[in-house]
Coordinates of C-alpha atoms and ligand atoms in Angstrom, one line a residue:
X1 CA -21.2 20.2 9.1
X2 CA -23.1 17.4 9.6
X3 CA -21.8 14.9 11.9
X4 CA -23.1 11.1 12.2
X5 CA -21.7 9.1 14.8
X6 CA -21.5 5.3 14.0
X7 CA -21.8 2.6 16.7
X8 CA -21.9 -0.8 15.6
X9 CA -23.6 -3.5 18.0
X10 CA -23.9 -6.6 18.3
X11 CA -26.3 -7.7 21.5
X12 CA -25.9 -4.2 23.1
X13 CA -29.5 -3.8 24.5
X14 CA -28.4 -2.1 27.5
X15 CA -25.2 -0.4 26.6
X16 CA -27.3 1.5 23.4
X17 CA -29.5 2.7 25.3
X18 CA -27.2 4.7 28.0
X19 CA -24.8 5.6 25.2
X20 CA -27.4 7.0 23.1
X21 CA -29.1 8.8 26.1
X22 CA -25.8 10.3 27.2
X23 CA -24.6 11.6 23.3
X24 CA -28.6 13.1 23.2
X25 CA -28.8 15.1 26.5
X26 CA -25.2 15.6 27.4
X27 CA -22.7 15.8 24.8
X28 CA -24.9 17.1 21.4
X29 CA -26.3 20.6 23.0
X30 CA -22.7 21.7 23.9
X31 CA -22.2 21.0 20.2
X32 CA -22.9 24.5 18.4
X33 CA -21.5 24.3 15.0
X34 CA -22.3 20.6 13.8
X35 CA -25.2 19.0 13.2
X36 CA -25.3 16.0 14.9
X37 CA -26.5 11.7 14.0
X38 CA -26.5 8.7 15.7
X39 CA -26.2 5.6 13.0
X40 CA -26.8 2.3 15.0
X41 CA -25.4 -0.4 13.0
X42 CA -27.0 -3.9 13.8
X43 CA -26.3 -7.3 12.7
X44 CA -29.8 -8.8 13.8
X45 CA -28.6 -8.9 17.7
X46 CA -31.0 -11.7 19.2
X47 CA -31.0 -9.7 22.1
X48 CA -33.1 -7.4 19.9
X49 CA -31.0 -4.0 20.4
X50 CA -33.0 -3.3 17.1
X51 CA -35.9 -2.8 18.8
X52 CA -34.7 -0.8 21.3
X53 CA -33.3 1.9 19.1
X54 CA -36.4 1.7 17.2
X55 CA -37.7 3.0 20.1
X56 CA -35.3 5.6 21.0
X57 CA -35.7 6.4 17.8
X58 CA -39.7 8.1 18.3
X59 CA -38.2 11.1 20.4
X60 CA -34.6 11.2 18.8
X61 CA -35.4 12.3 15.3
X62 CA -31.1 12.4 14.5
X63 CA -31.2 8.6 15.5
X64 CA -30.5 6.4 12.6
X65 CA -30.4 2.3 12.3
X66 CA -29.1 0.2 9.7
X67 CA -30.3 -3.1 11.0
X68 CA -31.3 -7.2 9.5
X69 CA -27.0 -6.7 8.8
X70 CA -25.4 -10.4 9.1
X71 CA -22.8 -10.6 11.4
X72 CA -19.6 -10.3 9.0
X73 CA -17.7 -8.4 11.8
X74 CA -16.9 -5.0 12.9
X75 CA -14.7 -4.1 9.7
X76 CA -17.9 -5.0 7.7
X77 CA -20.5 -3.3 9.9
X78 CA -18.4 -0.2 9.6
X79 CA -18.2 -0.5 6.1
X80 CA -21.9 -0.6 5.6
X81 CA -22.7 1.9 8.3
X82 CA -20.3 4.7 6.7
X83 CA -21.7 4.1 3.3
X84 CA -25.4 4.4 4.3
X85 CA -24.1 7.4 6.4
X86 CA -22.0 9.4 3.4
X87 CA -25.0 7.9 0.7
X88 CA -28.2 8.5 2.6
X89 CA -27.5 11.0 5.4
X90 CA -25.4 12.7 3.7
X91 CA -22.5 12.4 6.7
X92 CA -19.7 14.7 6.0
X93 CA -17.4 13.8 9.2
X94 CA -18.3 10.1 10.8
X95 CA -17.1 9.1 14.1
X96 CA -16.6 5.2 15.3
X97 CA -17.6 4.4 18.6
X98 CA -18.1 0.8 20.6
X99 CA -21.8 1.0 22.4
X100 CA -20.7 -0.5 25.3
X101 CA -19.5 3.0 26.7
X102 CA -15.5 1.8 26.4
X103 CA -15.2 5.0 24.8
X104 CA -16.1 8.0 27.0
X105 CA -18.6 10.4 25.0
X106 CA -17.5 13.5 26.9
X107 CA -14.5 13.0 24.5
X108 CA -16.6 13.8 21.0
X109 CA -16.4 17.5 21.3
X110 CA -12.3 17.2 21.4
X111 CA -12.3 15.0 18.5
X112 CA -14.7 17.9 16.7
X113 CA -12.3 20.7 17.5
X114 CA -8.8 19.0 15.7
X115 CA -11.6 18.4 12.6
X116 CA -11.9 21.8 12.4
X117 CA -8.6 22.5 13.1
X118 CA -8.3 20.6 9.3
X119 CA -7.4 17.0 10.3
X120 CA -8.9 14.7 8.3
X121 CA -8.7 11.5 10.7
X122 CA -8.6 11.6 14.5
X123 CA -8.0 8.7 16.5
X124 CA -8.4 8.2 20.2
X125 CA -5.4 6.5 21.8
X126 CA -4.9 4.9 24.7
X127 CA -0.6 4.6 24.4
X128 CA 0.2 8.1 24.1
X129 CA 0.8 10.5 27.0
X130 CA -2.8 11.1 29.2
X131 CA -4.2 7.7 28.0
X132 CA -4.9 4.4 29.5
X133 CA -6.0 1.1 29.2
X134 CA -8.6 -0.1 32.1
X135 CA -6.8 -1.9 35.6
X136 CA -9.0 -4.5 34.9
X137 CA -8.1 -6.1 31.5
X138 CA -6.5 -9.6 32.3
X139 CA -2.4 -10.0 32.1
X140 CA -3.2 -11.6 28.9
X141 CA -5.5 -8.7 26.8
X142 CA -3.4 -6.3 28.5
X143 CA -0.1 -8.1 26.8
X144 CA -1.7 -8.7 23.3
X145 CA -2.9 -4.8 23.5
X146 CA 0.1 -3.3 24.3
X147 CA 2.8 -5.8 22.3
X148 CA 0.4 -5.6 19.0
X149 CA 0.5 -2.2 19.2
X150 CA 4.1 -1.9 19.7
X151 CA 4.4 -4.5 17.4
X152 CA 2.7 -2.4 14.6
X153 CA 4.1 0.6 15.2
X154 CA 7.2 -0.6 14.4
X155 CA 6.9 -2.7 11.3
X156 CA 4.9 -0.5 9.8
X157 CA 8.0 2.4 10.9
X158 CA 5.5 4.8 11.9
X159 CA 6.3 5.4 15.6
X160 CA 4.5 8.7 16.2
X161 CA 1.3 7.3 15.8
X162 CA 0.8 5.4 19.3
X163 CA -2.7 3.6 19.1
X164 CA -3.4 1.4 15.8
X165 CA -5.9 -1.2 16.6
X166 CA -8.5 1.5 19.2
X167 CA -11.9 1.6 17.5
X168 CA -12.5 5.2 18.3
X169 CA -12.2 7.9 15.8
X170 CA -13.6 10.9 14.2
X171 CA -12.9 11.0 10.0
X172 CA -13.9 13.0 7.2
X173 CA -15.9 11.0 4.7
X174 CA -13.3 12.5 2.1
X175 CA -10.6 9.7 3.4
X176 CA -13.5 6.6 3.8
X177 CA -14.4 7.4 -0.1
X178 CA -10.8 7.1 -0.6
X179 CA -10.1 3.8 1.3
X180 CA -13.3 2.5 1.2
X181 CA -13.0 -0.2 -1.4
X182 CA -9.3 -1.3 0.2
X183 CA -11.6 -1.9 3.4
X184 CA -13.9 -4.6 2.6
X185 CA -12.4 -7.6 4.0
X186 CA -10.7 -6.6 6.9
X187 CA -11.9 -7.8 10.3
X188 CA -11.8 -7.0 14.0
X189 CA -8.5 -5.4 14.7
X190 CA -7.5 -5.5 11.2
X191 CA -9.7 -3.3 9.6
X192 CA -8.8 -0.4 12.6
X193 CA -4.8 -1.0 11.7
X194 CA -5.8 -0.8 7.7
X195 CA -7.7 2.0 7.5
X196 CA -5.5 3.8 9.5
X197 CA -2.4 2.6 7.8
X198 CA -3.8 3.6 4.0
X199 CA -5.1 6.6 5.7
X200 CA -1.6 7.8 7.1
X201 CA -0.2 6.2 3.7
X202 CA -2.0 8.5 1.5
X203 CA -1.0 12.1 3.4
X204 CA -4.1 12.6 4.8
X205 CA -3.8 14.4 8.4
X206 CA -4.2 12.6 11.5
X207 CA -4.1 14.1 14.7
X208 CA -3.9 12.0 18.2
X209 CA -6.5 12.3 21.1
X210 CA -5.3 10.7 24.5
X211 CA -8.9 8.5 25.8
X212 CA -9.0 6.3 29.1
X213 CA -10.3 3.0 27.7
X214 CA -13.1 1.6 30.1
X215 CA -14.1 -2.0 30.7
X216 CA -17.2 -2.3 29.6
X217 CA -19.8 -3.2 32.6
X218 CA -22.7 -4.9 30.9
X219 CA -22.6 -7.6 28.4
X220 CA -19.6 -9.6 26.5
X221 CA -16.8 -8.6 24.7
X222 CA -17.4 -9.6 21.1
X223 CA -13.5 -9.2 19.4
X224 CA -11.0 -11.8 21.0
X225 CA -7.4 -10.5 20.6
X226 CA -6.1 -13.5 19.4
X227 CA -8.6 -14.4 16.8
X228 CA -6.8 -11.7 15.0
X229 CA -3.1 -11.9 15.7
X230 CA -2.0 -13.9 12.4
X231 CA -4.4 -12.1 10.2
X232 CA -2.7 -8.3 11.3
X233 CA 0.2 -9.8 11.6
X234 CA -0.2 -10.9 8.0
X235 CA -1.5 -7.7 6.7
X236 CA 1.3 -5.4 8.7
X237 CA 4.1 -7.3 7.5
X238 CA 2.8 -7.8 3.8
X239 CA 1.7 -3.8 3.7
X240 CA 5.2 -3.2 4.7
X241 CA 6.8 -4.9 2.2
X242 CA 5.0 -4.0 -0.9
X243 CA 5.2 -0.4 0.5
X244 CA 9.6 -0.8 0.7
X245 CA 9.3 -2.9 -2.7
X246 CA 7.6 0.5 -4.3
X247 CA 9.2 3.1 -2.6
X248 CA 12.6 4.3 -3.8
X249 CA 14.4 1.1 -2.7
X250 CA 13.4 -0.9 -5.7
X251 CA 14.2 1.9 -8.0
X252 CA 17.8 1.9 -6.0
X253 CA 17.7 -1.8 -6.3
X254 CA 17.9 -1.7 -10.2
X255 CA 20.4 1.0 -10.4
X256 CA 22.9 -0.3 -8.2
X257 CA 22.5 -4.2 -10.4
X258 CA 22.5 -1.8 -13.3
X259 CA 25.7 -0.1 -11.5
X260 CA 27.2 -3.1 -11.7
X261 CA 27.0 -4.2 -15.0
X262 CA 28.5 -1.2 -15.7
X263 CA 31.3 -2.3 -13.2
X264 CA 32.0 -5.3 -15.0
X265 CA 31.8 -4.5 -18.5
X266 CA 33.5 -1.4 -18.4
X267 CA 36.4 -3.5 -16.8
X268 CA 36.6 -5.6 -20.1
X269 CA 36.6 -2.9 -22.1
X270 CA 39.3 -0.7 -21.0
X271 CA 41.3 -3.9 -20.6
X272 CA 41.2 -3.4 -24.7
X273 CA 42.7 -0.7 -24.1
X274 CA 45.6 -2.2 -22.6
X275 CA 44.7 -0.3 -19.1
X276 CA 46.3 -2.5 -16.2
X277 CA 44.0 -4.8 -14.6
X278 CA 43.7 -2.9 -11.4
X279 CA 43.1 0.4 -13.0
X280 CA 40.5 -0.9 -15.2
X281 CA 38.2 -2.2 -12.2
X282 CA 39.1 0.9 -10.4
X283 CA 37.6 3.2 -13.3
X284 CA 34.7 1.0 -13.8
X285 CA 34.0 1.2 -10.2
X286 CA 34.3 4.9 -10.3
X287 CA 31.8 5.2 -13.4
X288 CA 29.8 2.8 -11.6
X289 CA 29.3 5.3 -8.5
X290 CA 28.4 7.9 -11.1
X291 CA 25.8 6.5 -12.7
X292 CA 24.1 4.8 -9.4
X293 CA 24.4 8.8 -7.9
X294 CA 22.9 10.1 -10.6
X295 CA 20.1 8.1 -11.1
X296 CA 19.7 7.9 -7.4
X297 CA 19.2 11.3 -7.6
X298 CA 17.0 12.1 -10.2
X299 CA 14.8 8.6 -10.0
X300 CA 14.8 6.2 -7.0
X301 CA 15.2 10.0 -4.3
X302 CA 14.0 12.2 -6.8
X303 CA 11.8 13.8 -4.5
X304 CA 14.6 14.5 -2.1
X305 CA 16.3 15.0 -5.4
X306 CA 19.8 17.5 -4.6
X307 CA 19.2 20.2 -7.3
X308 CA 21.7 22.7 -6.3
X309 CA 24.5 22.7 -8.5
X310 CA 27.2 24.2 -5.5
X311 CA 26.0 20.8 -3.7
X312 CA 26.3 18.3 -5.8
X313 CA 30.2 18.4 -5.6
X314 CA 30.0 17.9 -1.8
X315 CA 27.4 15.2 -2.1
X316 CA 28.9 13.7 -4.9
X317 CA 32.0 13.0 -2.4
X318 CA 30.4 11.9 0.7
X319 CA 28.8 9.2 -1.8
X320 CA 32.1 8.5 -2.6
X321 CA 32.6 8.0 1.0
X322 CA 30.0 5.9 1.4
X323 CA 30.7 3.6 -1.5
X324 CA 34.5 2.8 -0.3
X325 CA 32.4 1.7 3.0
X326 CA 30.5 -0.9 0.9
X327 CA 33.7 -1.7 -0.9
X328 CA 35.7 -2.3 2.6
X329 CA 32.3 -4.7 3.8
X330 CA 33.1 -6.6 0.5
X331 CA 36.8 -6.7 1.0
X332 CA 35.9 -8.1 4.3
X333 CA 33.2 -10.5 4.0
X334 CA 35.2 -12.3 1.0
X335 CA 38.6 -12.4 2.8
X336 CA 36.6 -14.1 5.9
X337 CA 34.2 -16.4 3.6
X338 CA 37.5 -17.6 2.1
X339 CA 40.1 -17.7 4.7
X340 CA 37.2 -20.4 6.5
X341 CA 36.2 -22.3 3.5
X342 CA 38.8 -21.7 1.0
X343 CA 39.7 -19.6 -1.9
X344 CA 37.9 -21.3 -4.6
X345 CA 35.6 -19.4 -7.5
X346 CA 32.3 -20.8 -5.9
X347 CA 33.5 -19.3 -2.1
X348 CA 34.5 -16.0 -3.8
X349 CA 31.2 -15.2 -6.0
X350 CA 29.0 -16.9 -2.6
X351 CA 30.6 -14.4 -0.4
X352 CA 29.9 -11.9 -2.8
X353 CA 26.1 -12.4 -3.0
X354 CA 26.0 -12.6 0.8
X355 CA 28.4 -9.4 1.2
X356 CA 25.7 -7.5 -1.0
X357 CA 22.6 -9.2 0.0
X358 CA 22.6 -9.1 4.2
X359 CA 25.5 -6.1 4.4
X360 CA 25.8 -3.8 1.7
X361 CA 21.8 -3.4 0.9
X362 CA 21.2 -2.6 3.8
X363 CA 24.4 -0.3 4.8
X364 CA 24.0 1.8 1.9
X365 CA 20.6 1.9 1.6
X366 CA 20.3 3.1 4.7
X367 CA 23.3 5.5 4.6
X368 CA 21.5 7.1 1.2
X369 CA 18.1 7.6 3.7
X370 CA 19.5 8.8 6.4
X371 CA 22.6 10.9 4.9
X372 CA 22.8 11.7 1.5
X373 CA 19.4 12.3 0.7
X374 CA 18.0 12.7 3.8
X375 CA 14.6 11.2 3.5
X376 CA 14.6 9.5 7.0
X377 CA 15.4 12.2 8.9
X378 CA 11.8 13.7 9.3
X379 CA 9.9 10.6 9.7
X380 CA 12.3 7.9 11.1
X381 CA 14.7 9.5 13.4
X382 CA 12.3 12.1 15.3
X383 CA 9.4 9.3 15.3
X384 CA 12.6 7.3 17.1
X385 CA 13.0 9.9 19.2
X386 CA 9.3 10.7 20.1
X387 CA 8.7 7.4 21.0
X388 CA 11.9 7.5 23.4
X389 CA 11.0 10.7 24.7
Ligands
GDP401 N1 -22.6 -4.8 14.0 C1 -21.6 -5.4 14.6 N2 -21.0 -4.9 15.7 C2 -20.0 -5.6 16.3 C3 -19.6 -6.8 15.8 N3 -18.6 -7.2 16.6 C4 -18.5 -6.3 17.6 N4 -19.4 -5.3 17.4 C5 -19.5 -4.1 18.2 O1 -18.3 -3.4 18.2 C6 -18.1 -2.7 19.4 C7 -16.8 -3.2 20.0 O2 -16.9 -4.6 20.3 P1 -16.4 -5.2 21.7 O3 -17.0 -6.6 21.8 O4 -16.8 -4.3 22.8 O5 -14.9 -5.3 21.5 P2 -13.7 -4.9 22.6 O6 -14.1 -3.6 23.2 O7 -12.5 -4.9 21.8 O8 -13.8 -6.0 23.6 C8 -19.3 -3.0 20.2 O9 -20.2 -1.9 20.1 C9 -19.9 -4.3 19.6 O10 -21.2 -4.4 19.8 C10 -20.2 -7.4 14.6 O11 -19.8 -8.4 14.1 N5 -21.2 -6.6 14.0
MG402 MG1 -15.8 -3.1 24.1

């Protein structure tokens, strides 16, 4: 397939030249079954790196540029180098690599092999077993690199991928078609944690290759670390949210407020009845945890949906179970809110909304996940696990 290898610069003179030289001689001939590009992305360096990869260019006939670009970042350079690469060199896997030899060429033939092994994405990483960041990097980069990492991993809850914001990778053009016009303005660190996120977000494969990141030895380092902080901060915690608000837990969200409606007006009515106070709650409650299982079941987890009949009994119950345990955090948070600020109307129905809101969201939320429907245990718990182990 053919292969093009994207390296964005900014006043790399020297760098592009040895990285170039080193992917041409060393690395392509081991290379048997891909054809293999260089794409040199350029935002008018005033070092003139254009010029030099013009030159390189005379005996390198797979050396690309894409140069006169203004400097609008990495996230944009890499947007406009991939779609010159899928549109006019008809790239069908793209890699992204720094210049400044931070990312060790000798790697590109291991990222080839999980391609063909069918990932779609591969991404160097420097967190996971075998990789490293360089001695070198002051207390400081060393601290935002590992923490924002960490820090991502975790609020976007995908712990098994270790390395979010490295900037070497191997991709299919299938999943930059698909992300592509998501990616337009994302910048520095940003656009690495985005693609990757939307990438991981729409099931597309992504294997992990362990790299030793190395300081780069000529030139500056163009992407500050904490230029970026509040904008992936922003984006991490905002993709997070919209991702709970339209996963099943808005759908669980409406059924249980719908629950209880039910609660209450079923209450009134068998009070028509005559039915003792008590009773009547106690049958509306029980008709409420009917109706949130059900729908539960067959709309907020209805891909984890429990379709065998001989289960539904047994999970039916353990619901149960698990509804008396939001019923005893009610029964508790009331009795405290109004044994400390007294029993009136207003302290009853403000203990109530706290009771649900902070304790019984969460609890039986998380109790559906984890328990009844079983839709964490994959993902969450073994990520936990891999990232302790
Ligand atoms: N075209 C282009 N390349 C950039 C820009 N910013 C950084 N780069 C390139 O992106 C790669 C990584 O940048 P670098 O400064 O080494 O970041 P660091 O390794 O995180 O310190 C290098 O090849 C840079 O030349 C930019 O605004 N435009
Ligand atoms: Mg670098």
């Amino acid at each position: 397939m053919k292969v093009v290898i994207i390296i964005p610069t900014y006043n790399e003179k020297g760098n592009i030249e040895r990285v170039i030289e080193i992917l041409e001689t060393k690395i392509f001939p081991q290379i048997k079954n891909h054809q293999m590009h260089i794409l040199v992305v350029d935002d008018t360096s005033p070092d003139g790196t254009a010029v030099t990869v013009e030159g390189l260019m005379m005996k390198n006939k797979n050396l690309h540029l894409l140069k006169n670009g203004e400097k609008l970042g990495l996230g944009a350079a890499y947007v406009r180098g991939m779609t010159h690469a899928v549109e006019k060199l008809q790239a069908e896997i793209m890699f992204e690599m720094d210049a400044d030899l931070s990312h060790d060429p000798r790697k590109v033939p291991e990222f080839l092999r999980k391609i063909d092994e069918g990932y779609d994405m591969v991404i160097g990483t420097r967190y996971s077993q075998g990789g490293s960041i360089p001695q070198n990097w002051g207390l400081l980069r060393k601290t935002y690199s590992v923490f924002g990492n960490l820090l991502v991993r975790s609020i976007l809850m995908r712990f098994w991928i270790h390395d979010w914001t490295g900037g070497f990778r191997a991709l299919r053009k299938e999943v930059f078609l698909k992300e592509k016009k998501e990616l337009a303005s994302f910048r520095g660190y940003t656009f690495q944690v985005s693609f990757l996120h939307k990438t991981v977000r729409d099931g597309f494969k992504v294997a992990e290759v362990p790299i030793h990141f190395t300081d780069r030895t000529l030139g500056r380092s163009k992407i500050a670390p904490k230029e970026y902080i509040a904008e992936l901060l922003e984006y991490v915690i905002a993709a997070r949210f919209w991702e709970l608000v339209f996963s099943p837990f808005l759908k669980y969200a409406i059924t249980g407020f719908v629950g209880y409606l039910i609660n209450a007006f079923s209450l009134e009515l068998f009070k028509i009845f005559g039915i003792h106070s008590g009773v009547a709650g106690a049958l509306g409650a029980e008709l409420s945890i009917m109706w949130n299982f059900t729908l539960n079941n067959f709309w907020a987890f209805s891909k984890y949906r429990i379709t065998r009949v001989q289960k539904i009994p047994l999970k039916f119950i353990q619901f149960n179970m698990v509804s008396f345990g939001s019923v005893l955090i009610i029964f508790t948070v009331i009795t405290v809110g109004t044994s400390l600020f007294g029993d009136t109307r207003l302290v009853r129905q403000l203990f109530l909304i706290i009771a649900i809101a902070f304790f019984v969201i969460p609890y039986s939320y998380s109790m559906y996940n984890i328990f009844i429907w079983k839709r964490w245990h994959i993902s969450f718990l073994s990520g936990l696990q891999k990232m302790v182990g």
